[in-house]
C-alpha positions as MATLAB code, in Angstrom:
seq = 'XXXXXXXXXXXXXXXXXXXXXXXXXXXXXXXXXXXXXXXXXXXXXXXXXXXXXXXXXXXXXXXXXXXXXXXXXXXXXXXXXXXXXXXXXXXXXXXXXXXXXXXXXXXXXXXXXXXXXXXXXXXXXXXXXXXXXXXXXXXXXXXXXXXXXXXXXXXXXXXXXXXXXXXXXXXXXXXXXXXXXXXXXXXXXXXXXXXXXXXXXXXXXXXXXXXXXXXXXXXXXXXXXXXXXXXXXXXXXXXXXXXXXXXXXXXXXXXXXXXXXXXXXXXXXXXXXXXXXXXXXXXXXXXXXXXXXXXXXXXXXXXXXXXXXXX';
ca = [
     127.023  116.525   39.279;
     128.939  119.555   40.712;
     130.652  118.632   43.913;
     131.055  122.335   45.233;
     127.445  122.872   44.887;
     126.803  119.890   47.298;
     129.667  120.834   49.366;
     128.291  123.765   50.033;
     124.980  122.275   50.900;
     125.719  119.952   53.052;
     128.245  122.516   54.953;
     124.341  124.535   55.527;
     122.801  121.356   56.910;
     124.519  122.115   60.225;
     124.006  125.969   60.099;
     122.957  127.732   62.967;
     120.245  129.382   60.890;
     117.344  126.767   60.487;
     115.998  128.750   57.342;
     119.498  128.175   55.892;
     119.309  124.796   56.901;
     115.731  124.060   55.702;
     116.634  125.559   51.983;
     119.436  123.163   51.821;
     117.638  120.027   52.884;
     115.154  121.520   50.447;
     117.661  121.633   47.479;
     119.597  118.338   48.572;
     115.997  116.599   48.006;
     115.587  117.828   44.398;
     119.269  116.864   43.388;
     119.179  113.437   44.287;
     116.814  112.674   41.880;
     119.690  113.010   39.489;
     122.037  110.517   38.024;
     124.991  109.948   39.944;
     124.089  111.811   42.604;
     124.949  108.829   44.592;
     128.296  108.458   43.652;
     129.189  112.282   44.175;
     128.418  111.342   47.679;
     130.577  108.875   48.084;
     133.051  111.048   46.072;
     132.344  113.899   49.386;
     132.643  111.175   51.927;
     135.758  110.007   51.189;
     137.777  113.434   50.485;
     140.467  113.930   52.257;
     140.512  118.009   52.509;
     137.006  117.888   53.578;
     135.859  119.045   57.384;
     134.702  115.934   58.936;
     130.945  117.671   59.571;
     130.840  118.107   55.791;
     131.373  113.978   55.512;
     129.564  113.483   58.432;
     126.525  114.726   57.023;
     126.798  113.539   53.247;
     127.231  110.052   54.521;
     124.013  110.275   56.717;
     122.361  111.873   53.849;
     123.884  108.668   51.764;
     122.702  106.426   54.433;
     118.969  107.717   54.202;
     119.047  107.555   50.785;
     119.435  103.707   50.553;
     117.110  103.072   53.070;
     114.705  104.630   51.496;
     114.741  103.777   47.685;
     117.096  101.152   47.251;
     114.726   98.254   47.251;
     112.788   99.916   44.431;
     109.477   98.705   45.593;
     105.663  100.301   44.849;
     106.057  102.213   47.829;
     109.696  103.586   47.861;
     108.711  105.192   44.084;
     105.325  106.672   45.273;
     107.370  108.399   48.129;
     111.180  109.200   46.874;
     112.917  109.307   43.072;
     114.757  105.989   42.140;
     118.003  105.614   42.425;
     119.563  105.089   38.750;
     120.987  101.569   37.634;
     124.495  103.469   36.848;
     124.340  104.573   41.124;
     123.297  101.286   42.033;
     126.154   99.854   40.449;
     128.700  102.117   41.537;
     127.299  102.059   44.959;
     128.492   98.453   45.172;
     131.719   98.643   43.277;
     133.091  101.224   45.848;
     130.930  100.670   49.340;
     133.581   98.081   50.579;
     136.460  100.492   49.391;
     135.037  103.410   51.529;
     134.198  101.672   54.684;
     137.288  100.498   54.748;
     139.067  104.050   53.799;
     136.332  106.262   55.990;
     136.438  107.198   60.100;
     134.808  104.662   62.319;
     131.882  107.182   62.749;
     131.557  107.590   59.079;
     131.845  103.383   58.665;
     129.262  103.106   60.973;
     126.806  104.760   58.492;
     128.400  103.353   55.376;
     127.971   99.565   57.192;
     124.394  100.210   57.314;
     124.137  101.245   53.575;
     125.424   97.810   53.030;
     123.139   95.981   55.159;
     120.382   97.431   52.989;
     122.003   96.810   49.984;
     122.618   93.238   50.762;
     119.351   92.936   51.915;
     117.934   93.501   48.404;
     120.725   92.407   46.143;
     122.491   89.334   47.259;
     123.311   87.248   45.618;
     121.297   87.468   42.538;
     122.004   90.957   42.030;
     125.978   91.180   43.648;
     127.668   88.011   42.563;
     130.826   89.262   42.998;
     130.614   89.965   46.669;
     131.197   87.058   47.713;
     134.723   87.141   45.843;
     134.915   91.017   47.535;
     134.431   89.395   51.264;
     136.891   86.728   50.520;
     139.720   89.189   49.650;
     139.152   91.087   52.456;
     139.485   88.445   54.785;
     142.769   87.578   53.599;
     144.548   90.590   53.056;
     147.683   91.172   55.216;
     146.125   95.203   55.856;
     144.572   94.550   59.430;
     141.689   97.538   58.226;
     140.655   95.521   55.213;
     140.353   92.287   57.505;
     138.155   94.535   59.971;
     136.174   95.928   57.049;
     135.666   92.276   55.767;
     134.904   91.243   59.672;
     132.193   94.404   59.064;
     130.932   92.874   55.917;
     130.497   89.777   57.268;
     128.469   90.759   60.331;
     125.934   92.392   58.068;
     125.777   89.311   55.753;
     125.072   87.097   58.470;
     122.482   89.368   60.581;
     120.394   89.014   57.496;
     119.520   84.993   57.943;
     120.138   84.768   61.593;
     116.607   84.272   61.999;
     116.020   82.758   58.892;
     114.535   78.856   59.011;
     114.315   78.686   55.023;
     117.859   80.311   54.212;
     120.225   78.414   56.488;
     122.205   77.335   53.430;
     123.998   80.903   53.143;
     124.984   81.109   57.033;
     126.113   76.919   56.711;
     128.207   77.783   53.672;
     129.604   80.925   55.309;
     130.812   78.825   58.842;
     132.286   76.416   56.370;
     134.020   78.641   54.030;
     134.675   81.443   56.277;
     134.434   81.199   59.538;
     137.851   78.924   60.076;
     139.827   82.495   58.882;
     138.169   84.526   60.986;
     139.090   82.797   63.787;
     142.401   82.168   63.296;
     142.010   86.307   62.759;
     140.707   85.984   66.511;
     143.247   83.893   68.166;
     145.602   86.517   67.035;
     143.804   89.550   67.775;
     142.594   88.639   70.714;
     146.571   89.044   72.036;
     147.094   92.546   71.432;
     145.762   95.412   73.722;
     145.424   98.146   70.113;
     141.914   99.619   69.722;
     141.523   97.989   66.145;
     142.178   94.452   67.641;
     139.615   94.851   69.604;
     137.078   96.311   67.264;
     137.817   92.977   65.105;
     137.696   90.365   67.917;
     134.204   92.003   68.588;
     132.958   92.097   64.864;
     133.730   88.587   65.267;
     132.294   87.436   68.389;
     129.022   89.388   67.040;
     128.881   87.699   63.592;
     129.167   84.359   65.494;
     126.569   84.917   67.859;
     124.412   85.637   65.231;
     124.784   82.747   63.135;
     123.416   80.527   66.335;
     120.850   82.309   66.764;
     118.355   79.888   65.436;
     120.325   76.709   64.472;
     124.087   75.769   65.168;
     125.636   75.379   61.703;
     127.033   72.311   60.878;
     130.364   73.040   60.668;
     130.169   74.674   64.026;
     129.354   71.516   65.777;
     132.787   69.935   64.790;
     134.978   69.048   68.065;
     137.803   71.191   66.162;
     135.516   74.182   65.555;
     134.371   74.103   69.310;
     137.610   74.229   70.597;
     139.143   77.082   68.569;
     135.926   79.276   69.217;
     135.881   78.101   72.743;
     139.256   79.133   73.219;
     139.127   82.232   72.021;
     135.735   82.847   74.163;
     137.613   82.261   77.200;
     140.726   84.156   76.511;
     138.939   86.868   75.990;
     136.842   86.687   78.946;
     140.317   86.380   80.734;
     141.454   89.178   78.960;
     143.059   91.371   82.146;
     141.575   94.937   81.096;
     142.892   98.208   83.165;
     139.816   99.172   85.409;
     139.570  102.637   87.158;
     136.158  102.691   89.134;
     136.344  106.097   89.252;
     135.408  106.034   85.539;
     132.984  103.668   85.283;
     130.311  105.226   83.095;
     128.325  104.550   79.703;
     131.302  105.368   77.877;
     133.659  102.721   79.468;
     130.918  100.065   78.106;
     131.262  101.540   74.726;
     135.248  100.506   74.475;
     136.058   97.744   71.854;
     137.668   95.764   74.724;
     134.873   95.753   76.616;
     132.695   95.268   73.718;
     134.631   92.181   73.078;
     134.575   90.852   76.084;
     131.063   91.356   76.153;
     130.411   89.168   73.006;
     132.789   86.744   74.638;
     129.855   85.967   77.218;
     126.963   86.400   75.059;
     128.286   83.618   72.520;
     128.930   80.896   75.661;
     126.045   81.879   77.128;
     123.926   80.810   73.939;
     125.496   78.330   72.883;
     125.445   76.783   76.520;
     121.540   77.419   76.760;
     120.826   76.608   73.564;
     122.988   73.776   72.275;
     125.294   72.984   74.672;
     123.010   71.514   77.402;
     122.256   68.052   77.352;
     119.356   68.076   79.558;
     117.518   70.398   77.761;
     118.250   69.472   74.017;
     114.270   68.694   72.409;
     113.547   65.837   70.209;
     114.258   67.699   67.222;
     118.186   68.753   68.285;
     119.060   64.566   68.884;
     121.850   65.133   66.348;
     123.525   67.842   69.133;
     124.299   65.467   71.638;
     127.574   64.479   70.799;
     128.043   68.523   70.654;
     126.624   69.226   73.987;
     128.322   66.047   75.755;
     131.839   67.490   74.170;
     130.674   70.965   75.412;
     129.595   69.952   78.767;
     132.375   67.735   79.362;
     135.373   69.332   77.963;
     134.224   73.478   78.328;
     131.927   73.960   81.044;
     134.268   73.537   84.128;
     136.984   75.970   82.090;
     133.659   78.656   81.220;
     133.189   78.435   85.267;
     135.985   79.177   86.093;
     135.850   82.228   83.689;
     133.144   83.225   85.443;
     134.362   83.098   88.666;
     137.767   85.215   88.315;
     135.241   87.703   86.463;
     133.182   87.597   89.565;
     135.999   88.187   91.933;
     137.544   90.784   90.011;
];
């Protein structure tokens, strides 16, 4: 496909005229029936000479797309064109590459895709993600740890309420989980904006793998004390404050993000696991958990609290 021509479109998206933008939308929709239109997308997304509007709106555009047809079902080919085998597969050869290469407002978008993508596809359909996340993870590039950190989140929201697929959020707190909090412990030191974003990918992806059912690797004594640690250095975490600007925005930082997730995590696991005296029959095999929890974390989570409180 001719990447001018959709260029050029997607610049009239966002014209002032709404006939001008209308005819685009208009000609976008009979294009993307097309092989590879997908991939010329991503080709528009991640250009370097491109105005950021122009991106902007291809990876919305991209974003839609997926939601819509990717999951190839009666009613997504009643109501849009199917997305060809040869997009499909070059959607998830190169997703990982661009979130990681793309603006936080255009990974944002891009995260989503993959969400969806996941949703339908893994693992049957993407063995080799697994073997993407992994190498992500462990690079030494901080952004390709946060985009794995991204990946991650979105593998994990999909079985956080699951009671029949436990096995993939187990295998990922066994396999994974031990990295990305060692990536924690030393994130969680720094003051940069992209330390933050990754202690708060983090702190989300954990909170919703306990959701339903503490994993069993989480339980371990060693597991509760690295997490726990890092929970309460980050609620420790002293953060500049000006009350004169104390607005929506300031809760939309990474820091305080992070030290939002901080909370939320010992706050559920407290409630839910963590509590002796309210454990039911069926959670007997927590109580060594909640007596370590209880015993060893509580009075240290108070005191958290607290010099929150009388900050």
């Amino acid at each position: 496909m001719d990447v001018n021509s959709l260029v050029g479109l997607f610049d009239a998206t966002y014209h002032a005229d709404v006939n001008v933008r209308n005819n685009a939308e208009a000609q976008l929709k009979q294009f993307e029936a097309n092989d590879g239109f997908l991939s010329t997308l991503l080709q528009i997304i991640s250009a370097d000479e491109l105005q950021t509007g122009t991106k902007q709106a291809a990876a919305i555009y991209f974003k839609n797309r997926v939601s819509r047809a990717w999951s190839g079902s009666q009613h997504a080919l009643e109501n849009y064109a199917p997305i060809s085998e040869s997009d499909r597969a070059a959607a998830k050869e190169n997703i990982l590459k661009f979130i990681y290469a793309t603006p936080h407002t255009i990974k944002v978008q891009l995260t989503s895709c993959l969400g969806v993508i996941l949703n339908f596809d893994y693992p049957d359909k993407w063995t080799q993600f697994d073997d993407q996340l992994k190498e992500l993870l462990n690079a030494q590039d901080p952004q390709m740890v946060y985009t794995g950190l991204l990946a991650l989140r979105e593998l994990v929201r999909l079985y956080r309420y699951s009671q029949t697929k436990r096995t993939v959020i187990d295998a990922v707190a066994r396999n994974l989980f031990p990295r990305v909090q060692a990536v924690v412990d030393e994130a969680i030191g720094s003051d940069d904006e992209l330390a933050m974003r990754m202690v708060w990918a983090a702190f989300k992806t954990y909170y919703a793998a306990i959701q339903v059912a503490l994993p069993v690797a989480l339980q371990e004594p060693s597991s509760l004390v690295a997490w726990g640690t890092s929970f309460i250095k980050m609620m420790e975490k002293p953060v500049a404050f000006d009350r004169s600007l104390v607005d929506e925005d300031t809760a939309k930082e990474p820091v305080w993000k992070a030290k939002k997730w901080a909370f939320r995590s010992v706050n559920r696991l407290y409630s839910r696991f963590g509590n002796p005296a309210t454990l039911s029959p069926s959670q007997k095999h927590l109580k060594l958990f909640a007596k370590v929890f209880t015993a060893d974390f509580l009075p240290q989570i108070m005191q958290a609290y607290l010099k929150q409180i009388d900050g």
